[in-house]
PDB file of C-alpha atoms in Angstrom:
ATOM      1  CA  MET V   1      24.533  -9.749   4.919  1.00 48.00           C
ATOM      2  CA  LEU V   2      24.368 -12.205   7.838  1.00 51.00           C
ATOM      3  CA  ALA V   3      21.308 -13.470   9.626  1.00 49.00           C
ATOM      4  CA  LYS V   4      20.652 -12.371  13.173  1.00 47.00           C
ATOM      5  CA  LYS V   5      21.044 -15.953  14.330  1.00 51.00           C
ATOM      6  CA  GLY V   6      23.918 -16.888  12.101  1.00 69.00           C
ATOM      7  CA  PHE V   7      21.833 -18.803   9.439  1.00 79.00           C
ATOM      8  CA  SER V   8      23.746 -21.098   7.125  1.00 85.00           C
ATOM      9  CA  GLU V   9      23.543 -20.575   3.283  1.00 88.00           C
ATOM     10  CA  GLU V  10      21.165 -23.502   3.170  1.00 91.00           C
ATOM     11  CA  GLN V  11      18.779 -21.781   5.692  1.00 91.00           C
ATOM     12  CA  ILE V  12      19.097 -18.506   3.774  1.00 93.00           C
ATOM     13  CA  ALA V  13      18.274 -20.330   0.569  1.00 94.00           C
ATOM     14  CA  GLU V  14      15.210 -21.746   2.262  1.00 95.00           C
ATOM     15  CA  ARG V  15      13.918 -18.437   3.457  1.00 94.00           C
ATOM     16  CA  PHE V  16      14.443 -17.045  -0.078  1.00 96.00           C
ATOM     17  CA  ASN V  17      12.494 -19.913  -1.553  1.00 97.00           C
ATOM     18  CA  ILE V  18       9.528 -19.143   0.875  1.00 97.00           C
ATOM     19  CA  PHE V  19       9.773 -15.490  -0.141  1.00 96.00           C
ATOM     20  CA  LYS V  20       9.805 -16.428  -3.815  1.00 97.00           C
ATOM     21  CA  ASN V  21       6.694 -18.595  -3.586  1.00 96.00           C
ATOM     22  CA  LYS V  22       4.790 -15.708  -1.786  1.00 94.00           C
ATOM     23  CA  TYR V  23       5.983 -12.713  -3.841  1.00 95.00           C
ATOM     24  CA  GLN V  24       7.395 -13.642  -7.286  1.00 96.00           C
ATOM     25  CA  SER V  25       4.117 -13.138  -9.029  1.00 95.00           C
ATOM     26  CA  ARG V  26       3.604  -9.668  -7.610  1.00 94.00           C
ATOM     27  CA  TYR V  27       6.887  -8.282  -9.138  1.00 95.00           C
ATOM     28  CA  SER V  28       7.289  -7.362 -12.739  1.00 93.00           C
ATOM     29  CA  GLN V  29       9.263  -9.984 -14.610  1.00 95.00           C
ATOM     30  CA  ASP V  30      12.280  -7.679 -15.128  1.00 96.00           C
ATOM     31  CA  LEU V  31      12.496  -6.744 -11.489  1.00 96.00           C
ATOM     32  CA  TRP V  32      12.125 -10.325 -10.274  1.00 97.00           C
ATOM     33  CA  ASN V  33      14.923 -11.471 -12.689  1.00 97.00           C
ATOM     34  CA  TYR V  34      17.168  -8.760 -11.231  1.00 97.00           C
ATOM     35  CA  ILE V  35      16.487 -10.092  -7.628  1.00 97.00           C
ATOM     36  CA  GLU V  36      16.999 -13.688  -8.470  1.00 96.00           C
ATOM     37  CA  GLU V  37      20.261 -12.896 -10.444  1.00 96.00           C
ATOM     38  CA  ASN V  38      21.762 -10.764  -7.737  1.00 96.00           C
ATOM     39  CA  PHE V  39      20.395 -12.173  -4.461  1.00 95.00           C
ATOM     40  CA  TRP V  40      23.603 -14.052  -3.615  1.00 94.00           C
ATOM     41  CA  LEU V  41      25.844 -11.311  -4.883  1.00 92.00           C
ATOM     42  CA  TYR V  42      24.881  -8.864  -2.130  1.00 90.00           C
ATOM     43  CA  VAL V  43      23.568 -11.106   0.557  1.00 88.00           C
ATOM     44  CA  PHE V  44      26.851 -11.032   2.516  1.00 82.00           C
ATOM     45  CA  SER V  45      27.473  -7.285   1.878  1.00 79.00           C
ATOM     46  CA  SER V  46      26.523  -4.291   4.110  1.00 72.00           C
ATOM     47  CA  CYS V  47      25.604  -2.366   1.018  1.00 75.00           C
ATOM     48  CA  ALA V  48      22.922  -3.520  -1.433  1.00 86.00           C
ATOM     49  CA  PRO V  49      20.492  -2.052  -3.964  1.00 90.00           C
ATOM     50  CA  ASP V  50      17.363  -0.959  -2.152  1.00 91.00           C
ATOM     51  CA  VAL V  51      15.166  -3.647  -3.862  1.00 94.00           C
ATOM     52  CA  LEU V  52      17.486  -6.362  -2.538  1.00 94.00           C
ATOM     53  CA  MET V  53      17.695  -4.775   0.925  1.00 92.00           C
ATOM     54  CA  GLN V  54      13.911  -4.992   1.086  1.00 94.00           C
ATOM     55  CA  VAL V  55      14.105  -8.665   0.266  1.00 95.00           C
ATOM     56  CA  TYR V  56      16.814  -9.279   2.907  1.00 93.00           C
ATOM     57  CA  SER V  57      14.891  -7.476   5.534  1.00 91.00           C
ATOM     58  CA  GLU V  58      11.569  -9.319   4.751  1.00 92.00           C
ATOM     59  CA  ILE V  59      13.347 -12.752   5.208  1.00 92.00           C
ATOM     60  CA  GLY V  60      15.090 -11.617   8.445  1.00 90.00           C
ATOM     61  CA  LEU V  61      18.683 -11.200   7.353  1.00 88.00           C
ATOM     62  CA  VAL V  62      20.747  -8.530   9.044  1.00 82.00           C
ATOM     63  CA  HIS V  63      24.464  -7.717   8.488  1.00 79.00           C
ATOM     64  CA  GLU V  64      26.798  -8.131  11.429  1.00 78.00           C
ATOM     65  CA  LYS V  65      27.322  -4.352  11.394  1.00 77.00           C
ATOM     66  CA  GLY V  66      23.712  -3.678  11.933  1.00 78.00           C
ATOM     67  CA  ASP V  67      20.514  -3.165  10.014  1.00 85.00           C
ATOM     68  CA  PHE V  68      20.179  -0.332   7.585  1.00 89.00           C
ATOM     69  CA  TYR V  69      16.480   0.418   8.272  1.00 93.00           C
ATOM     70  CA  ASP V  70      16.916  -0.035  12.126  1.00 92.00           C
ATOM     71  CA  GLU V  71      19.781   2.458  12.084  1.00 92.00           C
ATOM     72  CA  HIS V  72      17.607   5.082  10.414  1.00 95.00           C
ATOM     73  CA  ILE V  73      14.754   4.429  12.854  1.00 97.00           C
ATOM     74  CA  LYS V  74      17.263   4.846  15.818  1.00 96.00           C
ATOM     75  CA  ARG V  75      18.251   8.265  14.537  1.00 96.00           C
ATOM     76  CA  ILE V  76      14.744   9.326  13.976  1.00 97.00           C
ATOM     77  CA  LYS V  77      13.850   8.397  17.471  1.00 97.00           C
ATOM     78  CA  GLU V  78      16.814  10.373  18.720  1.00 96.00           C
ATOM     79  CA  ARG V  79      15.445  13.458  16.899  1.00 96.00           C
ATOM     80  CA  PHE V  80      11.703  13.131  16.908  1.00 97.00           C
ATOM     81  CA  ASP V  81       8.653  11.715  18.742  1.00 97.00           C
ATOM     82  CA  ILE V  82       7.414   8.749  16.526  1.00 98.00           C
ATOM     83  CA  GLY V  83       4.200   8.650  18.461  1.00 98.00           C
ATOM     84  CA  CYS V  84       2.581  11.022  15.911  1.00 98.00           C
ATOM     85  CA  ASN V  85       1.163  10.888  12.400  1.00 98.00           C
ATOM     86  CA  ILE V  86       4.006  10.142   9.997  1.00 98.00           C
ATOM     87  CA  ILE V  87       3.935  10.218   6.168  1.00 98.00           C
ATOM     88  CA  ASP V  88       6.618   8.123   4.515  1.00 98.00           C
ATOM     89  CA  ILE V  89       7.229   8.769   0.844  1.00 98.00           C
ATOM     90  CA  GLY V  90       8.931   6.503  -1.749  1.00 97.00           C
ATOM     91  CA  SER V  91       8.508   3.550   0.595  1.00 97.00           C
ATOM     92  CA  GLY V  92       9.636   0.927  -1.799  1.00 95.00           C
ATOM     93  CA  VAL V  93       8.158  -2.204  -3.443  1.00 96.00           C
ATOM     94  CA  ILE V  94       8.308  -3.847  -0.061  1.00 96.00           C
ATOM     95  CA  PRO V  95       8.010  -1.010   2.578  1.00 97.00           C
ATOM     96  CA  SER V  96      10.613  -2.452   4.912  1.00 96.00           C
ATOM     97  CA  PHE V  97      11.435   0.846   6.716  1.00 97.00           C
ATOM     98  CA  ALA V  98       7.837   1.848   7.133  1.00 98.00           C
ATOM     99  CA  ASN V  99       6.973  -1.600   8.397  1.00 97.00           C
ATOM    100  CA  LYS V 100       9.611  -1.427  11.060  1.00 97.00           C
ATOM    101  CA  LEU V 101       8.571   2.141  12.087  1.00 98.00           C
ATOM    102  CA  ALA V 102       4.975   1.100  12.351  1.00 98.00           C
ATOM    103  CA  TYR V 103       5.938  -1.745  14.589  1.00 98.00           C
ATOM    104  CA  GLU V 104       7.947   0.740  16.795  1.00 98.00           C
ATOM    105  CA  GLN V 105       4.771   2.839  17.138  1.00 98.00           C
ATOM    106  CA  LEU V 106       2.670  -0.199  18.080  1.00 98.00           C
ATOM    107  CA  LYS V 107       5.179  -0.919  20.751  1.00 98.00           C
ATOM    108  CA  ILE V 108       4.683   2.416  22.360  1.00 98.00           C
ATOM    109  CA  GLY V 109       0.957   2.271  21.749  1.00 98.00           C
ATOM    110  CA  LYS V 110       0.579   5.537  19.675  1.00 98.00           C
ATOM    111  CA  GLY V 111       1.216   6.933  16.223  1.00 98.00           C
ATOM    112  CA  THR V 112       0.334   6.121  12.592  1.00 98.00           C
ATOM    113  CA  ILE V 113       2.254   5.887   9.324  1.00 98.00           C
ATOM    114  CA  THR V 114       0.869   6.627   5.970  1.00 98.00           C
ATOM    115  CA  LEU V 115       2.737   5.460   2.721  1.00 98.00           C
ATOM    116  CA  TYR V 116       2.916   6.945  -0.613  1.00 98.00           C
ATOM    117  CA  GLU V 117       4.541   4.480  -3.141  1.00 97.00           C
ATOM    118  CA  PRO V 118       3.029   3.607  -6.583  1.00 96.00           C
ATOM    119  CA  LEU V 119       5.144   0.393  -6.768  1.00 94.00           C
ATOM    120  CA  LEU V 120       3.960  -1.249  -3.599  1.00 96.00           C
ATOM    121  CA  ILE V 121       3.327  -4.860  -4.211  1.00 94.00           C
ATOM    122  CA  ASP V 122       0.933  -5.349  -1.328  1.00 91.00           C
ATOM    123  CA  SER V 123      -2.469  -3.636  -1.217  1.00 89.00           C
ATOM    124  CA  LYS V 124      -3.007  -4.428   2.425  1.00 94.00           C
ATOM    125  CA  PRO V 125      -0.849  -3.024   5.187  1.00 96.00           C
ATOM    126  CA  LYS V 126       1.277  -5.260   7.526  1.00 95.00           C
ATOM    127  CA  TYR V 127       0.155  -3.463  10.714  1.00 97.00           C
ATOM    128  CA  SER V 128      -3.083  -1.798  11.765  1.00 97.00           C
ATOM    129  CA  ASN V 129      -1.533   1.636  12.238  1.00 98.00           C
ATOM    130  CA  MET V 130      -0.501   1.862   8.506  1.00 98.00           C
ATOM    131  CA  THR V 131      -2.303   3.359   5.575  1.00 98.00           C
ATOM    132  CA  LEU V 132      -1.201   2.551   1.936  1.00 98.00           C
ATOM    133  CA  HIS V 133      -1.488   4.955  -0.994  1.00 98.00           C
ATOM    134  CA  ARG V 134      -0.358   3.172  -4.251  1.00 96.00           C
ATOM    135  CA  GLU V 135       0.178   6.498  -6.006  1.00 96.00           C
ATOM    136  CA  ASP V 136       2.757   9.285  -6.577  1.00 96.00           C
ATOM    137  CA  PHE V 137       3.487  11.943  -3.966  1.00 97.00           C
ATOM    138  CA  THR V 138       3.185  15.396  -5.610  1.00 95.00           C
ATOM    139  CA  LEU V 139       3.173  19.155  -4.610  1.00 93.00           C
ATOM    140  CA  HIS V 140      -0.684  18.760  -4.505  1.00 94.00           C
ATOM    141  CA  THR V 141      -0.654  15.889  -1.947  1.00 97.00           C
ATOM    142  CA  ASN V 142      -2.196  17.230   1.295  1.00 96.00           C
ATOM    143  CA  ILE V 143       0.048  16.653   4.279  1.00 98.00           C
ATOM    144  CA  LYS V 144      -1.532  19.008   6.827  1.00 97.00           C
ATOM    145  CA  GLU V 145      -2.588  16.125   9.104  1.00 97.00           C
ATOM    146  CA  PHE V 146       1.000  14.826   9.413  1.00 98.00           C
ATOM    147  CA  ASN V 147       3.573  15.708  11.994  1.00 98.00           C
ATOM    148  CA  LEU V 148       6.726  14.009  10.465  1.00 98.00           C
ATOM    149  CA  VAL V 149       7.694  13.405   6.837  1.00 98.00           C
ATOM    150  CA  THR V 150      10.113  10.644   6.149  1.00 98.00           C
ATOM    151  CA  GLY V 151      11.774   9.265   3.028  1.00 98.00           C
ATOM    152  CA  ILE V 152      14.564   6.752   2.766  1.00 97.00           C
ATOM    153  CA  MET V 153      16.331   7.136  -0.569  1.00 94.00           C
ATOM    154  CA  PRO V 154      13.135   8.431  -2.306  1.00 94.00           C
ATOM    155  CA  CYS V 155      15.048   9.285  -5.436  1.00 90.00           C
ATOM    156  CA  GLU V 156      13.317  11.761  -7.902  1.00 89.00           C
ATOM    157  CA  VAL V 157      10.623  12.877  -5.375  1.00 94.00           C
ATOM    158  CA  THR V 158      13.290  14.144  -2.899  1.00 95.00           C
ATOM    159  CA  GLU V 159      12.953  17.808  -3.930  1.00 94.00           C
ATOM    160  CA  THR V 160       9.211  17.614  -3.828  1.00 95.00           C
ATOM    161  CA  ILE V 161       9.098  16.118  -0.380  1.00 97.00           C
ATOM    162  CA  ILE V 162      11.408  18.849   1.029  1.00 97.00           C
ATOM    163  CA  GLU V 163       9.460  21.590  -0.656  1.00 97.00           C
ATOM    164  CA  GLN V 164       6.144  20.334   0.839  1.00 97.00           C
ATOM    165  CA  ALA V 165       7.530  19.759   4.296  1.00 97.00           C
ATOM    166  CA  CYS V 166       9.037  23.243   4.520  1.00 97.00           C
ATOM    167  CA  GLN V 167       6.003  25.067   3.068  1.00 97.00           C
ATOM    168  CA  GLU V 168       3.787  23.168   5.544  1.00 97.00           C
ATOM    169  CA  GLN V 169       6.247  23.577   8.355  1.00 97.00           C
ATOM    170  CA  LYS V 170       6.547  19.900   9.069  1.00 98.00           C
ATOM    171  CA  ASP V 171       9.455  18.066  10.600  1.00 98.00           C
ATOM    172  CA  PHE V 172      11.258  15.840   8.187  1.00 98.00           C
ATOM    173  CA  TYR V 173      13.983  13.123   7.894  1.00 98.00           C
ATOM    174  CA  ILE V 174      15.119  12.502   4.330  1.00 98.00           C
ATOM    175  CA  ALA V 175      17.945  10.009   3.485  1.00 96.00           C
ATOM    176  CA  MET V 176      19.187  10.879   0.159  1.00 95.00           C
ATOM    177  CA  CYS V 177      20.135   8.436  -2.703  1.00 88.00           C
ATOM    178  CA  GLY V 178      23.283   8.395  -4.776  1.00 83.00           C
ATOM    179  CA  CYS V 179      21.455   9.296  -8.022  1.00 82.00           C
ATOM    180  CA  VAL V 180      21.301  12.510  -9.861  1.00 82.00           C
ATOM    181  CA  HIS V 181      17.773  13.964 -10.468  1.00 75.00           C
ATOM    182  CA  VAL V 182      18.106  17.116 -12.383  1.00 67.00           C
ATOM    183  CA  ASP V 183      15.018  19.306 -13.389  1.00 58.00           C
ATOM    184  CA  ASN V 184      15.177  21.375 -16.529  1.00 45.00           C
ATOM    185  CA  TYR V 185      15.431  24.579 -14.670  1.00 46.00           C
ATOM    186  CA  ILE V 186      18.861  23.840 -13.371  1.00 52.00           C
ATOM    187  CA  PRO V 187      21.232  25.708 -15.681  1.00 53.00           C
ATOM    188  CA  PHE V 188      23.632  22.909 -16.480  1.00 52.00           C
ATOM    189  CA  MET V 189      23.343  19.583 -18.337  1.00 56.00           C
ATOM    190  CA  SER V 190      25.476  17.192 -16.319  1.00 68.00           C
ATOM    191  CA  ILE V 191      26.484  17.095 -12.691  1.00 77.00           C
ATOM    192  CA  SER V 192      27.918  14.560 -10.297  1.00 83.00           C
ATOM    193  CA  PRO V 193      25.985  12.968  -7.431  1.00 84.00           C
ATOM    194  CA  GLU V 194      28.069  15.020  -4.929  1.00 88.00           C
ATOM    195  CA  SER V 195      27.112  18.245  -6.855  1.00 87.00           C
ATOM    196  CA  TYR V 196      23.446  17.331  -6.861  1.00 88.00           C
ATOM    197  CA  GLN V 197      23.508  16.490  -3.099  1.00 92.00           C
ATOM    198  CA  ARG V 198      25.094  19.887  -2.393  1.00 92.00           C
ATOM    199  CA  TYR V 199      22.339  21.549  -4.558  1.00 91.00           C
ATOM    200  CA  ILE V 200      19.586  19.814  -2.614  1.00 94.00           C
ATOM    201  CA  ILE V 201      21.305  20.703   0.796  1.00 96.00           C
ATOM    202  CA  GLU V 202      21.641  24.442  -0.208  1.00 96.00           C
ATOM    203  CA  LYS V 203      18.036  24.482  -1.432  1.00 96.00           C
ATOM    204  CA  THR V 204      16.828  22.804   1.760  1.00 97.00           C
ATOM    205  CA  ALA V 205      18.646  25.319   3.942  1.00 97.00           C
ATOM    206  CA  SER V 206      17.101  28.109   1.882  1.00 98.00           C
ATOM    207  CA  LEU V 207      13.563  26.741   2.165  1.00 98.00           C
ATOM    208  CA  LEU V 208      13.895  26.300   5.877  1.00 98.00           C
ATOM    209  CA  ARG V 209      14.784  30.011   6.324  1.00 97.00           C
ATOM    210  CA  LYS V 210      12.054  31.028   3.942  1.00 97.00           C
ATOM    211  CA  TYR V 211       9.345  29.116   5.827  1.00 97.00           C
ATOM    212  CA  ASP V 212      10.775  29.461   9.274  1.00 97.00           C
ATOM    213  CA  ASN V 213      10.910  25.707   9.745  1.00 97.00           C
ATOM    214  CA  GLY V 214      14.006  25.331  11.893  1.00 97.00           C
ATOM    215  CA  GLN V 215      17.710  24.689  11.197  1.00 96.00           C
ATOM    216  CA  LEU V 216      19.026  22.044   8.810  1.00 98.00           C
ATOM    217  CA  GLU V 217      21.026  19.211  10.092  1.00 97.00           C
ATOM    218  CA  VAL V 218      23.068  17.034   7.759  1.00 97.00           C
ATOM    219  CA  ASP V 219      24.230  13.643   8.765  1.00 96.00           C
ATOM    220  CA  THR V 220      25.308  10.253   7.230  1.00 93.00           C
ATOM    221  CA  LEU V 221      25.084   6.703   8.418  1.00 89.00           C
ATOM    222  CA  GLY V 222      28.707   6.408   8.327  1.00 79.00           C
ATOM    223  CA  PRO V 223      31.271   4.229   6.300  1.00 77.00           C
ATOM    224  CA  GLU V 224      30.354   1.092   8.068  1.00 76.00           C
ATOM    225  CA  PHE V 225      27.074   0.863   6.025  1.00 79.00           C
ATOM    226  CA  GLU V 226      28.784   1.785   2.633  1.00 78.00           C
ATOM    227  CA  ILE V 227      25.811   3.960   1.979  1.00 81.00           C
ATOM    228  CA  ASP V 228      27.375   7.272   2.877  1.00 83.00           C
ATOM    229  CA  TYR V 229      24.836   9.772   1.383  1.00 91.00           C
ATOM    230  CA  PRO V 230      23.492  12.873   3.131  1.00 96.00           C
ATOM    231  CA  ILE V 231      20.622  12.601   5.579  1.00 97.00           C
ATOM    232  CA  LEU V 232      18.611  15.873   5.898  1.00 98.00           C
ATOM    233  CA  SER V 233      16.480  16.749   8.858  1.00 98.00           C
ATOM    234  CA  ASN V 234      15.319  19.925  10.585  1.00 97.00           C
ATOM    235  CA  ARG V 235      15.809  20.947  14.127  1.00 90.00           C
ATOM    236  CA  ARG V 236      13.197  23.310  15.646  1.00 87.00           C
TER     237      ARG V 236
END
């Protein structure tokens, strides 16, 4: 990952030290150890674990191929009006995507974004149009007031998000992760990430038909980002 202004390694190290002084105490010890041990391993890569991508984003580092979160926001803006009430689920320890999306809303002078993430390390939002919920998103979470549901690699809550969005006839943009999250009712014990992704895609298409919530669109960021997992959204 390279800085927007071509920062040297010394400048990157300086930015990381500033970040460390501000945030280290807010992370669990295990998670901070992981960040510190792997920071330089992925810093020049276009693909990194989400917890590290959040750190790189926070200190202003962007790969020469583009920014992962900015690319998702670009695609969302192509599909939906972001000047609305958005709920973002599984936002991350540092909600880098939501922070960027909130800033885009402020630029156009309309829209709010509400986050659900129990692992948030900040209790106060970065921007005035943000609301933070440091709690799990469940099938009982009320989403009636929202117009658009987003989730960038929300892992095990992916199915719940899609079920809720379809039942409430909400627009959604969900970028899947590369993990396998299998509930007990699926009649097999072990599946590949690709099989799990197909299962979610088929279930999403079925729910969209059941609740008359538009047509399913499946996309990816493309190989240049090395995170080539399905992105699911509806088109009405």
